[in-house]
Amino acid sequence: MANFLWLGSAFGAIFGMLHGIYLYRQQAACALASGTTGGRAMGLYYGFWAFALWTLFGAYVLALWVLGSIAYLIARLVSGRRMAR
């Protein structure tokens, strides 16, 4: 179980970093367009929280993704069998 939590946290940290960079760049572009400097600070704030929350809840996201993938495959197999008849 501990390995799954570490794997989920690593998964969350990777996606959180990507999401945080995206949010920062979006806020920086808005700040550049409007000529203000507060947008960059808000971008850092949003980016930090995106990273922190993705890292914190990464194991939950990974578990739900795995369970959803299994349920999707089972649903495809069951509905595929009905279609073949």
Coordinates of N, CA, C and O in Angstrom, one line a residue:
M1 N 0.8 -1.2 0.0 CA 0.0 0.0 0.0 C 0.9 1.3 0.0 O 0.5 2.2 -0.7
A2 N 2.0 1.2 0.7 CA 2.8 2.4 0.8 C 3.5 2.6 -0.6 O 3.6 3.8 -1.0
N3 N 3.8 1.6 -1.3 CA 4.3 1.8 -2.7 C 3.3 2.4 -3.6 O 3.7 3.3 -4.4
F4 N 2.0 2.1 -3.5 CA 1.0 2.7 -4.3 C 0.9 4.2 -3.9 O 0.7 5.0 -4.8
L5 N 1.0 4.5 -2.7 CA 0.9 5.9 -2.3 C 2.1 6.7 -2.8 O 1.9 7.8 -3.3
W6 N 3.3 6.1 -2.8 CA 4.4 6.8 -3.4 C 4.3 6.9 -4.9 O 4.6 8.0 -5.4
L7 N 3.8 5.9 -5.5 CA 3.6 5.9 -7.0 C 2.6 7.0 -7.3 O 2.7 7.8 -8.3
G8 N 1.5 7.0 -6.6 CA 0.4 8.0 -6.8 C 0.9 9.4 -6.6 O 0.6 10.4 -7.3
S9 N 1.7 9.6 -5.5 CA 2.3 11.0 -5.3 C 3.2 11.4 -6.4 O 3.2 12.6 -6.8
A10 N 4.0 10.5 -6.9 CA 4.9 10.8 -8.0 C 4.1 11.1 -9.3 O 4.4 12.1 -10.0
F11 N 3.1 10.3 -9.5 CA 2.2 10.6 -10.7 C 1.6 12.0 -10.5 O 1.6 12.7 -11.5
G12 N 1.1 12.3 -9.3 CA 0.5 13.6 -9.1 C 1.5 14.7 -9.2 O 1.1 15.8 -9.7
A13 N 2.7 14.5 -8.7 CA 3.7 15.6 -8.8 C 4.0 15.9 -10.2 O 4.2 17.1 -10.6
I14 N 4.1 14.9 -11.1 CA 4.4 15.1 -12.5 C 3.3 15.9 -13.2 O 3.5 16.9 -13.8
F15 N 2.1 15.4 -13.0 CA 0.9 16.1 -13.6 C 0.7 17.5 -12.9 O 0.3 18.4 -13.6
G16 N 1.0 17.6 -11.6 CA 0.8 18.8 -11.0 C 1.8 19.9 -11.5 O 1.5 21.1 -11.6
M17 N 3.1 19.4 -11.7 CA 4.1 20.4 -12.3 C 3.6 20.8 -13.7 O 3.7 22.0 -14.0
L18 N 3.2 19.9 -14.5 CA 2.7 20.3 -15.8 C 1.5 21.3 -15.8 O 1.5 22.3 -16.5
H19 N 0.6 21.0 -14.9 CA -0.6 21.8 -14.7 C -0.2 23.2 -14.2 O -0.7 24.2 -14.6
G20 N 0.7 23.2 -13.2 CA 1.2 24.4 -12.6 C 1.9 25.3 -13.6 O 1.7 26.5 -13.6
I21 N 2.7 24.7 -14.4 CA 3.4 25.5 -15.5 C 2.4 26.1 -16.5 O 2.5 27.2 -16.9
Y22 N 1.4 25.3 -16.8 CA 0.3 25.8 -17.7 C -0.4 27.0 -17.1 O -0.6 28.0 -17.8
L23 N -0.8 26.8 -15.8 CA -1.5 27.9 -15.2 C -0.6 29.2 -15.1 O -1.1 30.3 -15.3
Y24 N 0.7 29.0 -14.7 CA 1.5 30.2 -14.6 C 1.7 30.9 -16.0 O 1.6 32.1 -16.1
R25 N 1.9 30.1 -17.0 CA 2.1 30.7 -18.4 C 0.8 31.4 -18.8 O 0.9 32.5 -19.4
Q26 N -0.4 30.9 -18.5 CA -1.6 31.5 -18.8 C -1.8 32.8 -18.1 O -2.2 33.8 -18.7
Q27 N -1.5 32.8 -16.8 CA -1.6 34.1 -16.0 C -0.6 35.1 -16.4 O -0.8 36.3 -16.5
A28 N 0.7 34.6 -16.8 CA 1.7 35.6 -17.2 C 1.3 36.2 -18.5 O 1.6 37.4 -18.8
A29 N 0.7 35.4 -19.4 CA 0.3 36.0 -20.7 C -0.8 37.0 -20.5 O -0.8 38.1 -21.2
C30 N -1.7 36.8 -19.6 CA -2.8 37.8 -19.3 C -2.2 39.0 -18.7 O -2.6 40.1 -19.0
A31 N -1.2 38.9 -17.8 CA -0.6 40.0 -17.2 C 0.2 40.8 -18.2 O 0.2 42.1 -18.2
L32 N 0.9 40.1 -19.2 CA 1.6 40.8 -20.2 C 0.6 41.6 -21.1 O 0.9 42.8 -21.5
A33 N -0.5 41.0 -21.4 CA -1.5 41.7 -22.3 C -2.1 42.9 -21.6 O -2.4 43.9 -22.3
S34 N -2.3 42.8 -20.3 CA -2.9 43.9 -19.6 C -1.9 44.9 -19.0 O -2.3 46.0 -18.6
G35 N -0.7 44.6 -19.0 CA 0.4 45.5 -18.5 C 0.5 45.5 -17.0 O 1.0 46.4 -16.5
T36 N 0.0 44.5 -16.3 CA 0.1 44.5 -14.8 C 1.1 43.5 -14.4 O 1.5 42.6 -15.2
T37 N 1.6 43.6 -13.2 CA 2.5 42.6 -12.6 C 1.9 41.7 -11.7 O 2.5 40.7 -11.3
G38 N 0.7 41.9 -11.3 CA 0.0 41.0 -10.3 C -0.4 39.7 -10.9 O -0.5 38.7 -10.2
G39 N -0.5 39.6 -12.2 CA -0.8 38.3 -12.8 C 0.2 37.3 -12.7 O -0.1 36.1 -12.6
R40 N 1.5 37.7 -12.7 CA 2.6 36.7 -12.5 C 2.6 36.2 -11.1 O 2.8 35.0 -10.9
A41 N 2.3 37.0 -10.1 CA 2.2 36.5 -8.7 C 1.0 35.6 -8.6 O 1.1 34.6 -7.9
M42 N -0.1 35.9 -9.2 CA -1.2 35.0 -9.2 C -0.9 33.7 -9.9 O -1.4 32.7 -9.5
G43 N -0.2 33.8 -11.0 CA 0.2 32.6 -11.7 C 1.1 31.7 -10.8 O 0.9 30.5 -10.8
L44 N 2.0 32.3 -10.1 CA 2.8 31.5 -9.2 C 2.0 30.8 -8.1 O 2.1 29.7 -7.7
Y45 N 1.0 31.6 -7.6 CA 0.1 31.1 -6.5 C -0.7 30.0 -7.1 O -0.8 28.9 -6.4
Y46 N -1.3 30.1 -8.2 CA -2.2 29.1 -8.8 C -1.3 27.9 -9.2 O -1.7 26.7 -9.0
G47 N -0.1 28.1 -9.7 CA 0.8 27.0 -10.0 C 1.2 26.2 -8.8 O 1.2 25.0 -8.9
F48 N 1.5 26.9 -7.7 CA 1.9 26.2 -6.5 C 0.8 25.3 -6.0 O 1.0 24.2 -5.6
W49 N -0.5 25.9 -6.0 CA -1.6 25.1 -5.4 C -2.0 23.9 -6.4 O -2.4 22.9 -5.9
A50 N -1.8 24.1 -7.7 CA -2.1 23.0 -8.6 C -1.1 21.9 -8.3 O -1.5 20.7 -8.2
F51 N 0.2 22.2 -8.1 CA 1.2 21.2 -7.8 C 0.9 20.5 -6.5 O 1.0 19.3 -6.4
A52 N 0.6 21.3 -5.5 CA 0.4 20.8 -4.1 C -0.8 19.8 -4.1 O -0.7 18.7 -3.5
L53 N -1.9 20.3 -4.7 CA -3.1 19.4 -4.7 C -3.0 18.2 -5.5 O -3.5 17.1 -5.2
W54 N -2.3 18.3 -6.7 CA -2.1 17.1 -7.5 C -1.2 16.1 -6.8 O -1.4 14.9 -6.8
T55 N -0.2 16.6 -6.1 CA 0.7 15.7 -5.3 C 0.0 15.1 -4.2 O 0.1 13.9 -3.9
L56 N -0.8 15.8 -3.5 CA -1.6 15.3 -2.3 C -2.6 14.3 -2.7 O -2.7 13.3 -2.1
F57 N -3.3 14.5 -3.8 CA -4.4 13.6 -4.2 C -4.0 12.7 -5.3 O -4.9 12.1 -6.0
G58 N -2.8 12.7 -5.7 CA -2.3 11.8 -6.8 C -2.7 10.4 -6.7 O -3.0 9.7 -7.6
A59 N -2.5 9.8 -5.5 CA -2.8 8.4 -5.2 C -4.3 8.1 -5.5 O -4.7 7.1 -6.0
Y60 N -5.2 9.1 -5.1 CA -6.6 8.9 -5.3 C -6.9 9.0 -6.8 O -7.7 8.2 -7.3
V61 N -6.3 9.9 -7.5 CA -6.6 10.0 -8.9 C -6.1 8.7 -9.6 O -6.8 8.2 -10.5
L62 N -4.9 8.2 -9.2 CA -4.4 7.0 -9.8 C -5.3 5.8 -9.6 O -5.6 5.0 -10.5
A63 N -5.8 5.7 -8.3 CA -6.7 4.6 -8.0 C -8.0 4.7 -8.8 O -8.4 3.6 -9.3
L64 N -8.5 5.8 -8.9 CA -9.8 6.0 -9.6 C -9.6 5.7 -11.1 O -10.4 5.2 -11.8
W65 N -8.4 6.1 -11.6 CA -8.1 5.9 -13.0 C -8.0 4.4 -13.3 O -8.5 3.9 -14.3
V66 N -7.3 3.7 -12.4 CA -7.1 2.2 -12.6 C -8.5 1.5 -12.5 O -8.8 0.7 -13.3
L67 N -9.3 1.9 -11.5 CA -10.6 1.3 -11.4 C -11.5 1.6 -12.6 O -12.3 0.8 -13.0
G68 N -11.5 2.8 -13.0 CA -12.2 3.2 -14.2 C -11.8 2.5 -15.4 O -12.7 2.1 -16.3
S69 N -10.5 2.3 -15.6 CA -10.0 1.5 -16.8 C -10.5 0.1 -16.8 O -10.9 -0.4 -17.8
I70 N -10.5 -0.5 -15.6 CA -11.0 -1.9 -15.4 C -12.5 -1.9 -15.7 O -13.0 -2.8 -16.5
A71 N -13.3 -1.0 -15.2 CA -14.7 -1.0 -15.4 C -15.0 -0.7 -16.9 O -15.9 -1.3 -17.5
Y72 N -14.2 0.1 -17.5 CA -14.4 0.4 -18.9 C -14.2 -0.8 -19.8 O -14.9 -1.1 -20.7
L73 N -13.1 -1.6 -19.5 CA -12.8 -2.8 -20.2 C -13.9 -3.8 -20.1 O -14.3 -4.5 -21.0
I74 N -14.4 -4.0 -18.8 CA -15.5 -4.9 -18.6 C -16.7 -4.5 -19.3 O -17.4 -5.4 -19.9
A75 N -17.0 -3.3 -19.3 CA -18.2 -2.8 -20.0 C -18.1 -3.0 -21.5 O -19.1 -3.4 -22.2
R76 N -16.9 -2.8 -22.0 CA -16.7 -3.0 -23.5 C -16.8 -4.5 -23.8 O -17.4 -4.8 -24.9
L77 N -16.3 -5.4 -23.0 CA -16.4 -6.8 -23.2 C -17.9 -7.3 -23.2 O -18.3 -8.1 -24.0
V78 N -18.6 -6.8 -22.2 CA -20.0 -7.2 -22.0 C -20.9 -6.7 -23.2 O -21.7 -7.4 -23.8
S79 N -20.7 -5.4 -23.5 CA -21.5 -4.9 -24.6 C -21.0 -5.4 -26.0 O -21.8 -5.6 -26.9
G80 N -19.8 -5.8 -26.1 CA -19.3 -6.4 -27.3 C -19.8 -7.7 -27.6 O -20.1 -8.1 -28.7
R81 N -20.1 -8.5 -26.5 CA -20.6 -9.8 -26.6 C -22.1 -9.7 -27.1 O -22.5 -10.5 -27.9
R82 N -22.8 -8.7 -26.6 CA -24.2 -8.6 -27.1 C -24.3 -8.2 -28.5 O -25.2 -8.6 -29.2
M83 N -23.4 -7.4 -29.0 CA -23.4 -6.9 -30.4 C -23.1 -8.0 -31.3 O -23.6 -8.1 -32.4
A84 N -22.3 -9.0 -30.9 CA -21.9 -10.1 -31.8 C -23.0 -11.1 -32.1 O -23.0 -11.7 -33.1
R85 N -24.0 -11.2 -31.2 CA -25.1 -12.1 -31.4 C -26.0 -11.6 -32.4 O -26.6 -11.1 -33.1

